XYZ file of C-alpha atoms in Angstrom:
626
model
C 31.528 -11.449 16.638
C 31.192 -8.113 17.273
C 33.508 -5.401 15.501
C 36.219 -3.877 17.684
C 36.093 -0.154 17.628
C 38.906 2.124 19.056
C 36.595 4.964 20.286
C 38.355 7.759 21.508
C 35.228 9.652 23.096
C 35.063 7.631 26.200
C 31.686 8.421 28.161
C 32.596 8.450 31.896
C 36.126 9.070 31.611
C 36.476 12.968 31.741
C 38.955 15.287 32.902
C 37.757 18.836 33.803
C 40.168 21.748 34.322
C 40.062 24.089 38.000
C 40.713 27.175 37.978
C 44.150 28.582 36.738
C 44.691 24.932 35.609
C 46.550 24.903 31.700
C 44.795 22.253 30.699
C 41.261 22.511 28.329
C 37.918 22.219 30.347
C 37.633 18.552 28.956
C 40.074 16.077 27.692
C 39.133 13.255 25.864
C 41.596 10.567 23.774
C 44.092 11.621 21.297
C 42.217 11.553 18.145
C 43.579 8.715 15.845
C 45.261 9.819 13.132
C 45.242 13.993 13.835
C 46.362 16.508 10.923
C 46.655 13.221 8.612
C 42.854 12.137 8.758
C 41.584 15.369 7.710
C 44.694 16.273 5.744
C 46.362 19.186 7.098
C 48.923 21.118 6.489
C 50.866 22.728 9.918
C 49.141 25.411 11.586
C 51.955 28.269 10.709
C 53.600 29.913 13.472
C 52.451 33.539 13.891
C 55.171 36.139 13.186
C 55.938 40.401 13.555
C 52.447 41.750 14.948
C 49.891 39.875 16.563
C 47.505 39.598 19.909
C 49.377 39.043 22.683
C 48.372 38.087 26.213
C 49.129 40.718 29.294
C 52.177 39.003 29.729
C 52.828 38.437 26.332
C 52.231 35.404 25.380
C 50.216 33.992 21.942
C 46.883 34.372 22.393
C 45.607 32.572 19.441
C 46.196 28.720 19.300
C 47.637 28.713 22.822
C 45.696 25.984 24.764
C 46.491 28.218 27.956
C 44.022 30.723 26.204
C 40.387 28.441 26.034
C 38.308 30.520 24.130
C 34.086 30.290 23.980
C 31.267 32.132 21.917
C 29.559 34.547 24.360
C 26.068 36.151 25.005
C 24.939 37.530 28.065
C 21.383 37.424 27.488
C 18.927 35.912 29.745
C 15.700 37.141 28.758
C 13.389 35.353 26.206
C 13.513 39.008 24.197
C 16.569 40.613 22.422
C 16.057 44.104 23.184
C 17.118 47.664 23.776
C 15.918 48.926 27.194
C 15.647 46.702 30.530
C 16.255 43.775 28.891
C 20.350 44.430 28.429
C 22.547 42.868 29.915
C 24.083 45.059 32.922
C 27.757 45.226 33.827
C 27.082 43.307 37.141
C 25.279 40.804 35.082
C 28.412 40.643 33.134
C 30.725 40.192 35.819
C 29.291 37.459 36.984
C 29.484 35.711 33.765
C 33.353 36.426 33.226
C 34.086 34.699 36.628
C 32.212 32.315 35.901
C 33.545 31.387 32.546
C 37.175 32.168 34.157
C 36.472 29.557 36.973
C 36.289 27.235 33.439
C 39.372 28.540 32.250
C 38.360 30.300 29.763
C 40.496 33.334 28.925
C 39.046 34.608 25.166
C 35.229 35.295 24.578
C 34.021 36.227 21.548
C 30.726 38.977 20.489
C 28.640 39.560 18.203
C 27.600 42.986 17.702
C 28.935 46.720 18.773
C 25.895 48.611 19.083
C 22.698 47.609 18.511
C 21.270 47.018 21.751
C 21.003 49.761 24.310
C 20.224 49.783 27.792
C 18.352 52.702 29.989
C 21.732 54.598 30.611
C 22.419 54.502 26.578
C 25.489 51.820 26.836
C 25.136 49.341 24.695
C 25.366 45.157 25.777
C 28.871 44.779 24.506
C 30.424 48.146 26.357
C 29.080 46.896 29.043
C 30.746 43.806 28.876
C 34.527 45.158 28.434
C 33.243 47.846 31.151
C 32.511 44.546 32.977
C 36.303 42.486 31.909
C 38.175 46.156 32.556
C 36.507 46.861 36.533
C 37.834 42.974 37.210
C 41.127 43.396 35.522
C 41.542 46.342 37.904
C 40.185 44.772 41.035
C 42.359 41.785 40.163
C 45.734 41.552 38.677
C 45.531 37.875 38.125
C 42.426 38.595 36.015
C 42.489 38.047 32.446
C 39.633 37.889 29.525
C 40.118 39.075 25.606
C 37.479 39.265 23.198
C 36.961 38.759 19.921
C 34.728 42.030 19.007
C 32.298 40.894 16.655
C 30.930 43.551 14.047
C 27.659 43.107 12.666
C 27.491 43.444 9.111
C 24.609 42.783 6.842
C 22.871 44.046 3.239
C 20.470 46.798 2.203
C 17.189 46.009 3.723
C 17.714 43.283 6.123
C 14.837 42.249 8.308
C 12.604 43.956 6.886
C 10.043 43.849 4.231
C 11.770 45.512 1.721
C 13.961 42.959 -0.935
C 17.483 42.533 0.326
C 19.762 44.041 -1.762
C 23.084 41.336 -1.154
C 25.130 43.824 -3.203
C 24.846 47.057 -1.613
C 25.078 47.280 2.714
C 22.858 48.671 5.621
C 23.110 51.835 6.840
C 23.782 50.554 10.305
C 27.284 48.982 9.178
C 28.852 52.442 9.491
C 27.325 52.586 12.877
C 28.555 49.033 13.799
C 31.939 49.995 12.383
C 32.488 52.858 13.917
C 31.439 51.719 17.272
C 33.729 48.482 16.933
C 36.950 51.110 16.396
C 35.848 53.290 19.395
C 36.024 50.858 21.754
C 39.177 49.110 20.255
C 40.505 52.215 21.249
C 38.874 52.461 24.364
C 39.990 49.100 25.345
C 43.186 48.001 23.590
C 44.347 45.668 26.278
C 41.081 43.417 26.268
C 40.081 43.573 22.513
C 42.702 41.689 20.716
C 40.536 40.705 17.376
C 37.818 42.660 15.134
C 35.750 40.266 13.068
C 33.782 42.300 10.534
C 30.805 40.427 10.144
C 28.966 37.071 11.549
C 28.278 34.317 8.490
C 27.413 37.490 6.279
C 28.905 35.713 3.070
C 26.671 32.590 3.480
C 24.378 32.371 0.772
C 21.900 30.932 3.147
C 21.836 33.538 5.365
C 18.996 35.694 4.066
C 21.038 38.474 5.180
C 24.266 38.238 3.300
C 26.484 40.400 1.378
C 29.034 40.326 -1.491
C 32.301 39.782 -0.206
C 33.460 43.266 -1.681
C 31.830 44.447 1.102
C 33.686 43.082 3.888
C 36.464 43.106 2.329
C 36.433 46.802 1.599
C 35.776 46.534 6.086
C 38.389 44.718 6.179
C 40.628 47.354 4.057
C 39.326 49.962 6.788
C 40.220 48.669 9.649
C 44.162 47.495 8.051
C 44.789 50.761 7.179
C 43.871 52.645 10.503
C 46.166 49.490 12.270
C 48.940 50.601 9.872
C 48.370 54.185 10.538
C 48.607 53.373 14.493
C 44.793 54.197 14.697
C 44.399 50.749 16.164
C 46.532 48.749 18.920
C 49.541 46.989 15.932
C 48.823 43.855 17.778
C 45.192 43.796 16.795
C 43.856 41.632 13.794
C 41.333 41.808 11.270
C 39.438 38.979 10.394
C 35.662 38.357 9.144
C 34.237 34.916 10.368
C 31.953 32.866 8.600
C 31.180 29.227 7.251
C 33.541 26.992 5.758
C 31.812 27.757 1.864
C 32.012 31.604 2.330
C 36.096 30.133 2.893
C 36.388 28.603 -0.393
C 35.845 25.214 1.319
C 33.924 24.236 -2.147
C 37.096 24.737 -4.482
C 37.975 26.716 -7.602
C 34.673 26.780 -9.847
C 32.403 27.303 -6.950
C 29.397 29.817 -6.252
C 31.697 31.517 -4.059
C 34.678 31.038 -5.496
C 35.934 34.703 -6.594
C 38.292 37.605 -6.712
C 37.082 39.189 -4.225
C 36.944 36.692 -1.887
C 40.796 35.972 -3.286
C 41.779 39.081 -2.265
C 39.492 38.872 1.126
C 42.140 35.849 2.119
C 45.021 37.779 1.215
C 43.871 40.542 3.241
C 42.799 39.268 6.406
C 45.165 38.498 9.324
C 43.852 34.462 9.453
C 40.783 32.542 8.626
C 38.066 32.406 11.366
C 36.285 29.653 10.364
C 32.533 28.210 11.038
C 31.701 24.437 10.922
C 28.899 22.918 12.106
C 28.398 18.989 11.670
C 25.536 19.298 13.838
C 23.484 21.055 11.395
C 25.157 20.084 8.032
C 24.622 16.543 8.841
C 21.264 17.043 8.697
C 21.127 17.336 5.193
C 23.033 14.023 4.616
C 20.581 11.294 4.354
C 23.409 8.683 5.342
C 25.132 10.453 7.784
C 22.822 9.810 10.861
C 22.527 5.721 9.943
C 24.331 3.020 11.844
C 26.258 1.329 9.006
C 25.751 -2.517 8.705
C 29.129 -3.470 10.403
C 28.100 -1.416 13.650
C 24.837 -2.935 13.811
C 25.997 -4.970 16.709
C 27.448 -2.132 18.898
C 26.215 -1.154 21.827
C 23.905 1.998 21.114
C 26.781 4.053 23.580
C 29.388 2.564 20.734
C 27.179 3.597 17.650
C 26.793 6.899 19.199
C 30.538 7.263 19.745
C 31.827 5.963 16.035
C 29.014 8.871 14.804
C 30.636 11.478 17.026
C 34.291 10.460 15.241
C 32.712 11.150 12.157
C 31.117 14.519 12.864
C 34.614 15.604 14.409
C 36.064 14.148 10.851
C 33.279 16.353 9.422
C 34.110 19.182 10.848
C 37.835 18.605 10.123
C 37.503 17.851 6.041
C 35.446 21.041 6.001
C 38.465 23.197 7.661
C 41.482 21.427 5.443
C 39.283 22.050 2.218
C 39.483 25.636 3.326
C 43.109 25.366 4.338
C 44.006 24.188 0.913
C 41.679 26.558 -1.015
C 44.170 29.049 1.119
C 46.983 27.191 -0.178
C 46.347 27.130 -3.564
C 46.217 30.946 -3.699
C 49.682 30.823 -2.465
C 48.790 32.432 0.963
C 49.705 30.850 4.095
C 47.598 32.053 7.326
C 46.276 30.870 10.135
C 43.017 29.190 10.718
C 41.029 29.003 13.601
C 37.788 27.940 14.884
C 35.411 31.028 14.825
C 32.685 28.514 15.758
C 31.093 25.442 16.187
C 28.864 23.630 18.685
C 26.190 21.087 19.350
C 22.752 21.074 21.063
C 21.842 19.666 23.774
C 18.190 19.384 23.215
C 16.104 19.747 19.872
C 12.585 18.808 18.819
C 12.661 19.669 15.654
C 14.918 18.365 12.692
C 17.873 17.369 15.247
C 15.591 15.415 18.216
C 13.864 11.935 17.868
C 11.821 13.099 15.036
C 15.111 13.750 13.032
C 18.783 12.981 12.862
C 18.369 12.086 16.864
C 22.247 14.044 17.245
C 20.843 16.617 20.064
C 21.772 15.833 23.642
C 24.252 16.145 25.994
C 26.409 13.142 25.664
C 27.226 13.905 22.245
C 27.443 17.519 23.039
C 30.299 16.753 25.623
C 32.063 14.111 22.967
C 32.275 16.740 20.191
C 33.694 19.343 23.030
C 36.016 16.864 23.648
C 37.220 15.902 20.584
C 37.162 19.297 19.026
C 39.443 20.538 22.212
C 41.438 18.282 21.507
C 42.257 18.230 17.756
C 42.290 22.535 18.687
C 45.004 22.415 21.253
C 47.092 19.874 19.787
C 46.596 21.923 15.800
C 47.236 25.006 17.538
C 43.837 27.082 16.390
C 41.631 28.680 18.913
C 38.618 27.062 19.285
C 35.592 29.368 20.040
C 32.686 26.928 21.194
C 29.222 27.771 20.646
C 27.995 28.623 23.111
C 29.027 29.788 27.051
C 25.357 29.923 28.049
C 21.639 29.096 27.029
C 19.786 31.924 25.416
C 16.184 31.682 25.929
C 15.715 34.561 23.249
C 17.101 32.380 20.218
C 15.401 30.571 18.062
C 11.586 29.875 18.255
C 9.927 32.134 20.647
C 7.140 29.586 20.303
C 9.219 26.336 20.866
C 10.948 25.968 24.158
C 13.077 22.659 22.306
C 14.280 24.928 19.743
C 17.725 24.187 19.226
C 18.936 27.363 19.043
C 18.065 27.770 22.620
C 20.625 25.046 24.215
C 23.812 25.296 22.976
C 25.177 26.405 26.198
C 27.723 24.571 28.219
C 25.032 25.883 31.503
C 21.514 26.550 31.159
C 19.271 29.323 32.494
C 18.245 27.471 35.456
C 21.813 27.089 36.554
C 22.595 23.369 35.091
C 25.693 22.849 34.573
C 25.620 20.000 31.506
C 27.682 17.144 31.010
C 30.108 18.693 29.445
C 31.212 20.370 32.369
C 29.514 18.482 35.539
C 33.171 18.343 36.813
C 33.121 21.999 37.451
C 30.464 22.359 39.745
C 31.993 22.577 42.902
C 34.733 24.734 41.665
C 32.250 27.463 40.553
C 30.490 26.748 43.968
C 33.303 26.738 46.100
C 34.277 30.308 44.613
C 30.959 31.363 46.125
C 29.717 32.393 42.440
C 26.508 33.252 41.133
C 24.107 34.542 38.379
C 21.014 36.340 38.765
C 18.671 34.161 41.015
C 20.697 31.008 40.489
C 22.371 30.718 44.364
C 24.192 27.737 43.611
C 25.431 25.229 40.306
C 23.925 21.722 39.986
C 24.823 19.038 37.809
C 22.301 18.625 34.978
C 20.642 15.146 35.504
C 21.377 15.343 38.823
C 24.968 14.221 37.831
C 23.273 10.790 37.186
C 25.260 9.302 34.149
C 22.060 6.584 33.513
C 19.743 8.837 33.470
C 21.797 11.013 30.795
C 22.154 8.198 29.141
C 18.503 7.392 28.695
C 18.176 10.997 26.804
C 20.809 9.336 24.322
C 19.574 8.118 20.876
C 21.188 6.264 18.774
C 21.821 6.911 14.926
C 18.666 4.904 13.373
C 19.884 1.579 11.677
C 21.085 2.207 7.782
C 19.004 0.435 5.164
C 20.679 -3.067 3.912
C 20.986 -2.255 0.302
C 22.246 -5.468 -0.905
C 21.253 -6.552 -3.960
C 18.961 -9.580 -4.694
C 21.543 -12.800 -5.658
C 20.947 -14.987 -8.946
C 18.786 -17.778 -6.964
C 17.195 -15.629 -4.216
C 13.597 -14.201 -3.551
C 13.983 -11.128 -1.675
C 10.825 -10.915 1.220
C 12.446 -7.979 2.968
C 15.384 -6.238 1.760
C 16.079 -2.588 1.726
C 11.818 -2.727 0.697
C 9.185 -5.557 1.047
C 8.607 -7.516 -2.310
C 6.307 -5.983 -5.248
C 2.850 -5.616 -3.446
C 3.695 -7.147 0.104
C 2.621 -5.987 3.143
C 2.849 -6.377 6.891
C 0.113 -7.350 9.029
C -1.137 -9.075 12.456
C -3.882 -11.642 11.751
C -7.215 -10.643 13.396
C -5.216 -7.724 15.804
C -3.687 -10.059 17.795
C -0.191 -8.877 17.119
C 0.867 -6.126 15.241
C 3.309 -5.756 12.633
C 5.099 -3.193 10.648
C 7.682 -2.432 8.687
C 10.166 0.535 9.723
C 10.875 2.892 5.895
C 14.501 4.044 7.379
C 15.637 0.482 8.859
C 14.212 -1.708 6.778
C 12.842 -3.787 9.491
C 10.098 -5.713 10.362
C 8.621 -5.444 13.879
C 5.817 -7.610 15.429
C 4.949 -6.549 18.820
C 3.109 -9.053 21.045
C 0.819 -8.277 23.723
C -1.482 -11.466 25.891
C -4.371 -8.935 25.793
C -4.701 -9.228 22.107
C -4.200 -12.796 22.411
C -6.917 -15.341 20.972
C -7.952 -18.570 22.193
C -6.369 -19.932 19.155
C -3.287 -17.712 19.912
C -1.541 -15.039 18.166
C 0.365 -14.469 14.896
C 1.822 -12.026 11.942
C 2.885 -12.179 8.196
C 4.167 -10.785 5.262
C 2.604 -11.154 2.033
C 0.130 -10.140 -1.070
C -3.650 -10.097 -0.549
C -4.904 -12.670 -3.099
C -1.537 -13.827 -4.529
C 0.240 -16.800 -4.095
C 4.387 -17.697 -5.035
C 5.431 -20.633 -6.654
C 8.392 -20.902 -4.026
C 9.124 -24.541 -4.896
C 12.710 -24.087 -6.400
C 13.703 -22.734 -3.400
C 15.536 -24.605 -0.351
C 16.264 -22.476 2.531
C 15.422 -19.568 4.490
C 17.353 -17.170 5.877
C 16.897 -13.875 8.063
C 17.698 -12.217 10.501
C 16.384 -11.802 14.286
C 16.448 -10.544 17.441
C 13.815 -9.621 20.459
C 13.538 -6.201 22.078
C 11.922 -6.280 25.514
C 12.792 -4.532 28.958
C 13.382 -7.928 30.780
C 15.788 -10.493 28.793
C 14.880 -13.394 31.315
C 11.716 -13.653 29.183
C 12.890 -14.529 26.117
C 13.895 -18.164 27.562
C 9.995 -18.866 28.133
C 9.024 -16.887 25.197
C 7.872 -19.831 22.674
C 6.586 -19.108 19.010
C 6.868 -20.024 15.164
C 8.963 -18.706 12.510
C 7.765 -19.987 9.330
C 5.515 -19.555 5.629
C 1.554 -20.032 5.266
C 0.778 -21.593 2.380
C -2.871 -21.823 0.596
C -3.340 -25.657 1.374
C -5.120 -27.307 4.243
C -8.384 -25.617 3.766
C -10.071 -21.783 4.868
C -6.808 -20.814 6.904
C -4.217 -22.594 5.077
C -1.038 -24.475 6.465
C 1.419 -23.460 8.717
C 5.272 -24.265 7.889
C 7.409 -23.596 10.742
C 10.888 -24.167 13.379
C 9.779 -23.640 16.957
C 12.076 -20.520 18.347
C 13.248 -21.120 21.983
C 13.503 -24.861 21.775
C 15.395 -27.123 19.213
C 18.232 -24.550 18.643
C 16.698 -21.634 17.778
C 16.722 -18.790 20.018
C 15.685 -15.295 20.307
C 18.473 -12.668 21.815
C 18.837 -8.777 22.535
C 21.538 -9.394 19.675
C 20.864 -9.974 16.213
C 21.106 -13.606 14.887
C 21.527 -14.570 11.467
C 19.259 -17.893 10.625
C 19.767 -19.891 7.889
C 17.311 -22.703 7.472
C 16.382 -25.634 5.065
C 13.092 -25.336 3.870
C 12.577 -29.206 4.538
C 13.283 -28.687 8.555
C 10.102 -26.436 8.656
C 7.186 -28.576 10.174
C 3.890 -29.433 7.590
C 6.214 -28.848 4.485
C 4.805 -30.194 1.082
C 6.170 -30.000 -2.595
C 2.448 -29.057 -3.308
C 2.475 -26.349 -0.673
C 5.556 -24.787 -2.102
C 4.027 -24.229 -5.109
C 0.879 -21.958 -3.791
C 2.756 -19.880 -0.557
C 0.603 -16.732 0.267
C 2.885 -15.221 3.176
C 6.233 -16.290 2.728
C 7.249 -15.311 5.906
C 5.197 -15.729 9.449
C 5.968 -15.235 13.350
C 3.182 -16.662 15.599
C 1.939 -19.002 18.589
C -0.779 -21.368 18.067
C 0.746 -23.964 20.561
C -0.437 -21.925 23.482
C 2.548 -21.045 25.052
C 3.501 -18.168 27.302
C 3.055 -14.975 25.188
C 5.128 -12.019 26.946
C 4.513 -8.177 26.162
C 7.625 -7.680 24.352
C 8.282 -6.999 20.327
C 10.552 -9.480 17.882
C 12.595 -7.532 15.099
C 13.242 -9.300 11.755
C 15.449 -8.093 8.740
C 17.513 -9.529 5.495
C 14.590 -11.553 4.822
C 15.083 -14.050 1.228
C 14.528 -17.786 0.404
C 17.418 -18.925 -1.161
C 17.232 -21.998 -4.437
């Protein structure tokens, strides 16, 4: 029977905000369980000074307030010059993302990247958010001003000194507090620095350094340099948070004080990549081997959302345990829709946009109903990002719409509102569905988690054939190429594929066992395995006629077949797996002298001359049993 599973990412139920709607783009199911499953503690309420909305209410936490990760980019180059984003390019990415309700964007940088007339990308941008605020009244877009911060010879061939800082944070810094001043009703939150604790990032610094940033920018907002309403934060990954406890490599005073200092916690998690590096975490555990591959994919999307949730509370209580009580939000996470390296087929199969859309959802919802902002990554596809060499680098498809205009899954729901508005960007006249809006063919993009390795371990009284590994010196093979057979390292299963152009007079057939060696099997009474058939027509497995059985040495030059007929006398082949356990007696040509010399102790094949169909049978949990 198959286990019952209450998935709250439901595929083709979605619910997609319009425009000046208070509800998030996508709503999915309550997640089971909420604060308890990832052990939270109550988001605190903010108090005295703190970003406030044009008509002032909350702006962090408030689900009215949907807030996204933005770049304007469009080219497949990040540079100064033509390349920058214009404020008319801008424009029409702030209607766009307000048609989608979203009312809080958050950058990267201050001034790094200049166009022809000198402004940089991001002045641009609040030049962009201020000109519609004054057009429209009703308008309304904050940001998040991101401030780039990195160490002493970054990106360069120099060694990076983590302890000491560029030269262009001063410039970064001091651009980030002009236009906080220049725009105090649209920037609402500084973030001094983008995952620059991260050990991994080959940029990083010492937390003394953004803390002393952080210091900085406190005391001019004290002074009444800055807006009183503004906070300071730094955002980076859950370890740079403390999310690895007391004791670890970034566990230290200065990051102590860092927390302490800060207005809240903007927080990075990313299941998408961390997962990665798990070797279980992509496997379909034994008791959802029977799922539908929609279901397996949905119980692995609960558990990267649960991912992504431990990772914040063991921040949260890191917090705790200091004896400071803060906020924490969401500074970022996301998913890719398409990857070809480490997250495609080749990998952890967890890129595309079903999966996308269910960690949206679920992530939305935990978000709204916690009360932390949740900054997805990202608004829109970057073609600069990532491999300039690999169009199906990751990095490149994190939008919720690509380049081209497609809006993904995620969002299909949306389309005719940003149509009907008469909204565009750049060459792209008009919004289209990805996939045509055609849920099966989305689907068929969908992979699911690869099957997890039964690890059991070999009973008193059994012979193991094919458990998590073949037996000592076994193989898998077709006899004469007219079937072949393998074994799959990560699933642990066998897989004969059939074909009636290999075919032989004789017929067709496959094995596992040791070149030259023989078992004394004779102890042994039963059989028992696993099996099921994999084909693009079902209807043919009722026709589909062959032999499970052992070969033993007897009989003369090709031995002697032992075998149960499969699709006849009781024994049929399915899409679903079928456990199979058989006396050893029931198999046809049997003998106590045959038992005692087996040379394949396991065999699929046809030599009755039946019809053969182009299809391939799966076999697993393969043991004889005293």
């Amino acid at each position: 029977m198959k286990k019952n599973y209450k998935i709250f990412l439901i595929a083709c139920i979605s619910v997609f905000m319009f425009a000046c709607a208070d509800e998030p783009i996508t709503e999915g199911e309550e997640i089971s369980g909420g604060d308890e499953v990832a052990g939270f503690t109550p988001q605190p309420i903010a108090t005295g000074d703190f970003p406030m909305a044009r008509n002032g209410d909350t702006l962090l936490g408030n689900s009215d307030y949907l807030a996204i990760s933005y770049g304007a980019w469009r080219t497949t180059t990040r540079e100064s010059g033509a390349n920058v984003p214009t404020v008319a390019q801008q424009k029409e990415d702030m209607k766009i993302l307000a048609a989608m309700g979203i009312k809080v964007i958050r950058t990267y940088n201050t001034q790094g990247f200049l166009g022809l007339d000198g402004i940089s990308n991001t002045e641009n941008l609040l030049i962009a958010i201020d000109e519609l605020m004054a057009e429209d009244s009703n308008f309304e877009m904050y940001v998040m001003l991101g401030i780039w911060i990195d160490a002493l010879n970054s990106f360069t061939d120099e060694e990076v000194v983590h302890d000491q800082e560029s030269a262009g944070n001063a410039l970064e810094m001091a651009a980030g507090i002009k236009l906080a001043q220049d725009y105090p009703e649209i920037v609402k939150v500084m973030a001094v620095g983008n995952e620059a604790m991260v050990h991994w990032a080959p940029y990083h610094v010492a937390p003394k350094i953004i803390l002393d940033h952080v210091k900085t920018l406190q005391a001019l907002k004290a002074a009444g340099t800055l807006n009183k309403n503004i906070w300071i934060t730094t955002s980076d990954n859950h370890a740079s948070w403390g999310s690895l406890g007391s004791g670890s490599d970034y566990d230290n005073d200065d990051l102590k004080e860092l927390i302490a200092t800060v207005d809240y916690i903007s927080l990075h998690t990313y299941p998408f990549h961390d997962s990665f590096y798990d070797e279980g975490f992509w496997l379909v555990p034994e008791d959802e081997a029977e799922l539908t591959v929609q279901q397996q994919v949905d119980a692995a999307m609960v558990r990267a959302t649960n991912f992504a949730l431990a990772q914040a509370a063991d921040v949260q209580k890191y917090m705790l345990d200091l004896g400071v009580e803060k906020q924490i939000h969401i500074g970022e996470t996301g998913w890719a829709s398409v990857a070809n390296v480490n997250y495609g087929d080749a990998g952890s199969k967890a890129a595309d946009e079903y999966k996308q859309k269910a960690f949206y959802d679920a992530m939305r919802t935990w978000t709204n109903e916690f009360g932390a902002s949740l900054f997805f990554f990202q608004a829109f596809d970057e073609p600069w990002k990532g491999d300039a060499n690999n169009a199906g680098d990751s990095e490149k498809h994190f939008g919720l719409i690509d380049i081209d205009g497609n809006v993904k899954y995620v969002a299909w729901d949306l389309v005719d509102t940003l149509n009907n508005a008469g909204l565009t960007r750049g060459d792209v006249s008009a919004f289209t569905q990805s996939f045509d809006g055609d849920i099966d063919s989305l689907m068929e993009t969908v992979s699911a988690p690869k099957a997890a390795p039964v690890n059991n371990e070999p009973q008193e009284g059994e012979f193991v054939i094919l458990g998590t590994t073949l037996y000592s010196g076994a193989s898998a093979f077709g006899w004469e190429d007219t079937a072949w057979a393998g074994i799959n390292t990560d699933t642990s299963v066998l897989t004969v594929a059939t074909d009636p152009a290999a075919a032989k007079d004789w017929g067709w057939g496959s094995a596992i066992g040791t070149e030259g060696q023989t078992e004394d099997l004779s102890n042994y009474t039963q059989m028992t395995f696993e099996i099921r058939g994999v084909t693009s027509a079902e209807s043919v497995f009722a026709t589909f006629q062959f032999s499970v059985g052992y070969q033993d040495t007897m009989g003369g030059e090709f031995g002697t077949n032992n075998f149960v007929r499969f699709n006849t006398a009781g024994y049929e082949l399915t899409e679903d797996w079928v456990k199979y356990t058989i006396d050893i007696a029931d198999f046809n040509n049997t003998s106590a002298a045959g038992l005692k010399v087996v040379n394949s102790p396991f065999a699929i094949f046809d030599l009755q001359g039946s019809t053969i169909t182009k299809s391939s049978i799966e076999v697993k949990n393969i043991s004889w049993l005293e």
